Amino acid sequence: MFKRLRRLRINENLRALVQETNLSPSDFIYPLFVKEGEGIKTEVASMPGVFQMSLDEILKECEYIQSIGLKSIILFAVPDVKDSVGSECLCDESIISRTIKAIKEKFPTMFVVTDLCFCEYTDHGHCGILDPKTETVDNDKTLEISALQAIVHAKAGADMIAPSGMMDGIIETLRETLDENGFENLPIMAYSTKFASAYY
Ligand SMILES: [Zn+2]
């Protein structure tokens, strides 16, 4: 006896119905790394083809990626100023805030996901506030400032927040904060989504 799998391959419409995975440009989220300055497009040595760009270059890149059918980006910021608690990302004039606003103004339909963490903004490079006694990250103090950072992103117009700092209770904290501040429709992206992708 032969299996008659040809039945399911015989017609183009049927093949489309039974195919397992269909990737299209709208399935992808394009990472963008913004830094202060103008006319800057610096390749990241460890990631060929990935660039740190100033805002003007980010806007040019958005125009290009929209022209090839990509609809979503994830924003990472590379600030000039760092301190022990990552103050830069906690104000409305932060580089990520200005970038979100500029992108949404020029490309209103672009879906802007934001990376939420502190390691890029702290002078010690850890993902939150350090406990001076143990010299490890103070989980609960970091939750407090993570909530503040989420509000900065939300107010600037982010469409989804992707927390990469793995604090215990981060999702509950962000969800409650967003809901209490009128952003109950703003989704949070689990980082497991990123890790599940073979493109990450
Ligand atoms: Zn981090």
mmCIF file of C-alpha atoms and ligand atoms in Angstrom:
data_model
loop_
_atom_site.group_PDB
_atom_site.id
_atom_site.type_symbol
_atom_site.label_atom_id
_atom_site.label_comp_id
_atom_site.label_asym_id
_atom_site.label_seq_id
_atom_site.Cartn_x
_atom_site.Cartn_y
_atom_site.Cartn_z
ATOM 1 C CA MET A 1 0.000 0.000 0.000
ATOM 2 C CA PHE A 2 1.219 3.472 -0.850
ATOM 3 C CA LYS A 3 0.397 6.487 1.236
ATOM 4 C CA ARG A 4 -1.357 8.924 -1.102
ATOM 5 C CA LEU A 5 0.218 12.210 0.086
ATOM 6 C CA ARG A 6 0.030 13.517 -3.474
ATOM 7 C CA ARG A 7 -3.627 14.238 -2.816
ATOM 8 C CA LEU A 8 -2.615 17.069 -0.509
ATOM 9 C CA ARG A 9 -0.033 18.403 -2.946
ATOM 10 C CA ILE A 10 -2.112 18.348 -6.093
ATOM 11 C CA ASN A 11 -3.629 21.815 -5.886
ATOM 12 C CA GLU A 12 -1.991 25.132 -5.068
ATOM 13 C CA ASN A 13 -4.772 26.312 -2.762
ATOM 14 C CA LEU A 14 -4.767 23.017 -0.904
ATOM 15 C CA ARG A 15 -1.006 23.164 -0.507
ATOM 16 C CA ALA A 16 -1.350 26.628 0.999
ATOM 17 C CA LEU A 17 -3.993 25.332 3.401
ATOM 18 C CA VAL A 18 -1.983 22.425 4.721
ATOM 19 C CA GLN A 19 1.499 23.920 4.818
ATOM 20 C CA GLU A 20 2.924 24.172 8.294
ATOM 21 C CA THR A 21 4.910 27.365 8.529
ATOM 22 C CA ASN A 22 4.715 30.409 6.341
ATOM 23 C CA LEU A 23 7.142 33.223 7.062
ATOM 24 C CA SER A 24 6.395 36.679 5.742
ATOM 25 C CA PRO A 25 7.995 40.078 6.428
ATOM 26 C CA SER A 26 5.247 40.827 8.952
ATOM 27 C CA ASP A 27 6.483 37.951 11.141
ATOM 28 C CA PHE A 28 9.777 39.686 11.822
ATOM 29 C CA ILE A 29 10.783 42.297 14.379
ATOM 30 C CA TYR A 30 13.772 44.330 13.207
ATOM 31 C CA PRO A 31 16.237 45.350 15.947
ATOM 32 C CA LEU A 32 17.494 48.942 15.958
ATOM 33 C CA PHE A 33 20.177 50.394 18.234
ATOM 34 C CA VAL A 34 19.990 54.147 18.730
ATOM 35 C CA LYS A 35 22.774 56.381 20.023
ATOM 36 C CA GLU A 36 23.257 60.119 20.468
ATOM 37 C CA GLY A 37 24.648 62.230 17.644
ATOM 38 C CA GLU A 38 24.093 62.808 13.961
ATOM 39 C CA GLY A 39 25.112 60.926 10.845
ATOM 40 C CA ILE A 40 26.372 57.985 12.894
ATOM 41 C CA LYS A 41 26.143 54.435 11.603
ATOM 42 C CA THR A 42 28.707 52.221 13.326
ATOM 43 C CA GLU A 43 28.794 48.494 12.752
ATOM 44 C CA VAL A 44 28.763 46.346 15.900
ATOM 45 C CA ALA A 45 31.956 44.282 15.670
ATOM 46 C CA SER A 46 30.427 41.160 17.221
ATOM 47 C CA MET A 47 27.291 41.324 15.025
ATOM 48 C CA PRO A 48 28.177 41.991 11.361
ATOM 49 C CA GLY A 49 25.376 43.804 9.564
ATOM 50 C CA VAL A 50 24.017 45.283 12.783
ATOM 51 C CA PHE A 51 24.648 48.983 13.389
ATOM 52 C CA GLN A 52 24.420 51.539 16.167
ATOM 53 C CA MET A 53 22.791 54.582 14.592
ATOM 54 C CA SER A 54 21.972 58.152 15.477
ATOM 55 C CA LEU A 55 18.314 59.159 15.294
ATOM 56 C CA ASP A 56 18.549 60.639 11.774
ATOM 57 C CA GLU A 57 19.991 57.343 10.500
ATOM 58 C CA ILE A 58 17.354 55.366 12.429
ATOM 59 C CA LEU A 59 14.632 57.299 10.598
ATOM 60 C CA LYS A 60 16.267 56.521 7.227
ATOM 61 C CA GLU A 61 16.454 52.848 8.220
ATOM 62 C CA CYS A 62 12.764 52.853 9.192
ATOM 63 C CA GLU A 63 11.887 54.231 5.766
ATOM 64 C CA TYR A 64 13.861 51.432 4.138
ATOM 65 C CA ILE A 65 12.497 48.607 6.260
ATOM 66 C CA GLN A 66 8.941 49.819 5.737
ATOM 67 C CA SER A 67 9.570 49.816 1.970
ATOM 68 C CA ILE A 68 10.478 46.115 2.097
ATOM 69 C CA GLY A 69 7.373 45.177 4.068
ATOM 70 C CA LEU A 70 8.646 45.019 7.636
ATOM 71 C CA LYS A 71 6.148 46.432 10.096
ATOM 72 C CA SER A 72 7.792 46.038 13.505
ATOM 73 C CA ILE A 73 10.997 47.120 15.184
ATOM 74 C CA ILE A 74 12.531 46.606 18.605
ATOM 75 C CA LEU A 75 14.467 49.560 19.964
ATOM 76 C CA PHE A 76 17.592 49.414 22.114
ATOM 77 C CA ALA A 77 19.247 52.610 23.316
ATOM 78 C CA VAL A 78 22.931 53.322 23.767
ATOM 79 C CA PRO A 79 23.063 56.449 25.969
ATOM 80 C CA ASP A 80 26.018 58.819 26.358
ATOM 81 C CA VAL A 81 25.502 59.227 30.092
ATOM 82 C CA LYS A 82 25.521 56.344 32.553
ATOM 83 C CA ASP A 83 25.234 56.286 36.359
ATOM 84 C CA SER A 84 24.646 53.799 39.165
ATOM 85 C CA VAL A 85 20.850 53.695 38.758
ATOM 86 C CA GLY A 86 20.440 54.347 35.032
ATOM 87 C CA SER A 87 18.770 57.754 35.470
ATOM 88 C CA GLU A 88 19.035 58.520 31.763
ATOM 89 C CA CYS A 89 16.208 56.153 30.862
ATOM 90 C CA LEU A 90 13.895 57.380 33.621
ATOM 91 C CA CYS A 91 13.120 60.797 32.156
ATOM 92 C CA ASP A 92 10.915 61.829 29.280
ATOM 93 C CA GLU A 93 13.885 63.332 27.457
ATOM 94 C CA SER A 94 15.770 60.035 27.419
ATOM 95 C CA ILE A 95 17.237 58.920 24.125
ATOM 96 C CA ILE A 96 14.755 56.055 23.789
ATOM 97 C CA SER A 97 11.839 58.354 24.517
ATOM 98 C CA ARG A 98 12.916 60.872 21.869
ATOM 99 C CA THR A 99 13.468 58.070 19.372
ATOM 100 C CA ILE A 100 10.059 56.469 19.935
ATOM 101 C CA LYS A 101 8.353 59.850 19.476
ATOM 102 C CA ALA A 102 10.294 60.668 16.294
ATOM 103 C CA ILE A 103 9.563 57.259 14.740
ATOM 104 C CA LYS A 104 5.856 57.362 15.609
ATOM 105 C CA GLU A 105 5.569 60.882 14.213
ATOM 106 C CA LYS A 106 7.111 59.958 10.871
ATOM 107 C CA PHE A 107 5.906 56.346 10.626
ATOM 108 C CA PRO A 108 2.641 56.161 12.613
ATOM 109 C CA THR A 109 1.901 52.566 11.557
ATOM 110 C CA MET A 110 5.331 51.228 12.544
ATOM 111 C CA PHE A 111 4.938 48.848 15.508
ATOM 112 C CA VAL A 112 7.540 49.929 18.050
ATOM 113 C CA VAL A 113 8.669 47.400 20.653
ATOM 114 C CA THR A 114 11.069 48.676 23.331
ATOM 115 C CA ASP A 115 13.723 46.795 25.216
ATOM 116 C CA LEU A 116 13.371 47.481 28.936
ATOM 117 C CA CYS A 117 16.465 46.966 31.075
ATOM 118 C CA PHE A 118 19.145 48.955 32.895
ATOM 119 C CA CYS A 119 22.433 47.336 31.851
ATOM 120 C CA GLU A 120 22.900 49.774 28.976
ATOM 121 C CA TYR A 121 22.265 52.735 31.293
ATOM 122 C CA THR A 122 24.261 51.832 34.421
ATOM 123 C CA ASP A 123 27.949 52.618 34.842
ATOM 124 C CA HIS A 124 28.502 49.183 36.441
ATOM 125 C CA GLY A 125 26.755 47.365 33.581
ATOM 126 C CA HIS A 126 24.376 45.331 35.713
ATOM 127 C CA CYS A 127 20.665 45.142 34.880
ATOM 128 C CA GLY A 128 19.497 47.206 37.849
ATOM 129 C CA ILE A 129 20.331 48.864 41.158
ATOM 130 C CA LEU A 130 23.174 47.189 43.035
ATOM 131 C CA ASP A 131 22.867 46.232 46.684
ATOM 132 C CA PRO A 132 26.092 47.666 48.205
ATOM 133 C CA LYS A 133 26.244 44.900 50.821
ATOM 134 C CA THR A 134 26.077 41.924 48.488
ATOM 135 C CA GLU A 135 27.173 43.637 45.244
ATOM 136 C CA THR A 136 24.404 41.822 43.436
ATOM 137 C CA VAL A 137 21.350 43.394 41.850
ATOM 138 C CA ASP A 138 18.677 44.454 44.345
ATOM 139 C CA ASN A 139 15.673 42.728 42.785
ATOM 140 C CA ASP A 140 12.890 44.740 44.389
ATOM 141 C CA LYS A 141 14.479 48.177 44.061
ATOM 142 C CA THR A 142 15.053 47.337 40.396
ATOM 143 C CA LEU A 143 11.375 46.449 40.030
ATOM 144 C CA GLU A 144 10.501 49.968 41.234
ATOM 145 C CA ILE A 145 12.656 51.706 38.633
ATOM 146 C CA SER A 146 11.612 49.197 35.941
ATOM 147 C CA ALA A 147 8.057 50.385 36.500
ATOM 148 C CA LEU A 148 9.215 53.992 36.000
ATOM 149 C CA GLN A 149 11.064 53.063 32.807
ATOM 150 C CA ALA A 150 7.948 51.315 31.463
ATOM 151 C CA ILE A 151 5.895 54.467 31.977
ATOM 152 C CA VAL A 152 8.510 56.522 30.091
ATOM 153 C CA HIS A 153 8.259 54.124 27.134
ATOM 154 C CA ALA A 154 4.475 54.033 27.275
ATOM 155 C CA LYS A 155 4.109 57.816 27.428
ATOM 156 C CA ALA A 156 6.450 58.211 24.460
ATOM 157 C CA GLY A 157 4.185 55.950 22.390
ATOM 158 C CA ALA A 158 5.709 52.459 22.537
ATOM 159 C CA ASP A 159 3.408 49.736 21.179
ATOM 160 C CA MET A 160 4.856 46.867 23.218
ATOM 161 C CA ILE A 161 7.399 46.550 26.022
ATOM 162 C CA ALA A 162 9.972 43.756 26.078
ATOM 163 C CA PRO A 163 11.672 43.477 29.482
ATOM 164 C CA SER A 164 15.045 41.773 29.167
ATOM 165 C CA GLY A 165 16.154 42.312 32.766
ATOM 166 C CA MET A 166 15.153 39.077 34.450
ATOM 167 C CA MET A 167 13.954 40.330 37.833
ATOM 168 C CA ASP A 168 11.596 38.131 39.807
ATOM 169 C CA GLY A 169 8.105 39.628 39.572
ATOM 170 C CA ILE A 170 8.915 41.932 36.652
ATOM 171 C CA ILE A 171 5.873 41.013 34.564
ATOM 172 C CA GLU A 172 3.437 41.451 37.462
ATOM 173 C CA THR A 173 5.045 44.798 38.338
ATOM 174 C CA LEU A 174 4.945 46.106 34.785
ATOM 175 C CA ARG A 175 1.401 44.892 34.151
ATOM 176 C CA GLU A 176 0.082 46.514 37.329
ATOM 177 C CA THR A 177 1.943 49.768 36.685
ATOM 178 C CA LEU A 178 0.804 50.012 33.091
ATOM 179 C CA ASP A 179 -2.801 49.222 34.039
ATOM 180 C CA GLU A 180 -2.829 51.795 36.859
ATOM 181 C CA ASN A 181 -1.528 54.470 34.519
ATOM 182 C CA GLY A 182 -4.075 53.978 31.759
ATOM 183 C CA PHE A 183 -1.998 51.696 29.539
ATOM 184 C CA GLU A 184 -4.030 48.526 30.064
ATOM 185 C CA ASN A 185 -3.968 47.798 26.324
ATOM 186 C CA LEU A 186 -0.198 47.951 26.040
ATOM 187 C CA PRO A 187 1.193 44.408 25.670
ATOM 188 C CA ILE A 188 4.353 43.026 27.278
ATOM 189 C CA MET A 189 6.506 40.695 25.161
ATOM 190 C CA ALA A 190 8.009 37.697 26.915
ATOM 191 C CA TYR A 191 11.683 37.264 26.185
ATOM 192 C CA SER A 192 11.012 33.572 25.633
ATOM 193 C CA THR A 193 9.554 34.759 22.301
ATOM 194 C CA LYS A 194 12.959 36.054 21.309
ATOM 195 C CA PHE A 195 14.807 33.003 22.516
ATOM 196 C CA ALA A 196 12.351 30.750 20.659
ATOM 197 C CA SER A 197 13.358 32.350 17.375
ATOM 198 C CA ALA A 198 16.129 30.767 15.353
ATOM 199 C CA TYR A 199 16.912 34.272 14.071
ATOM 200 C CA TYR A 200 17.847 35.600 17.499
HETATM 201 ZN ZN ZN B 1 20.139 43.983 31.024
#
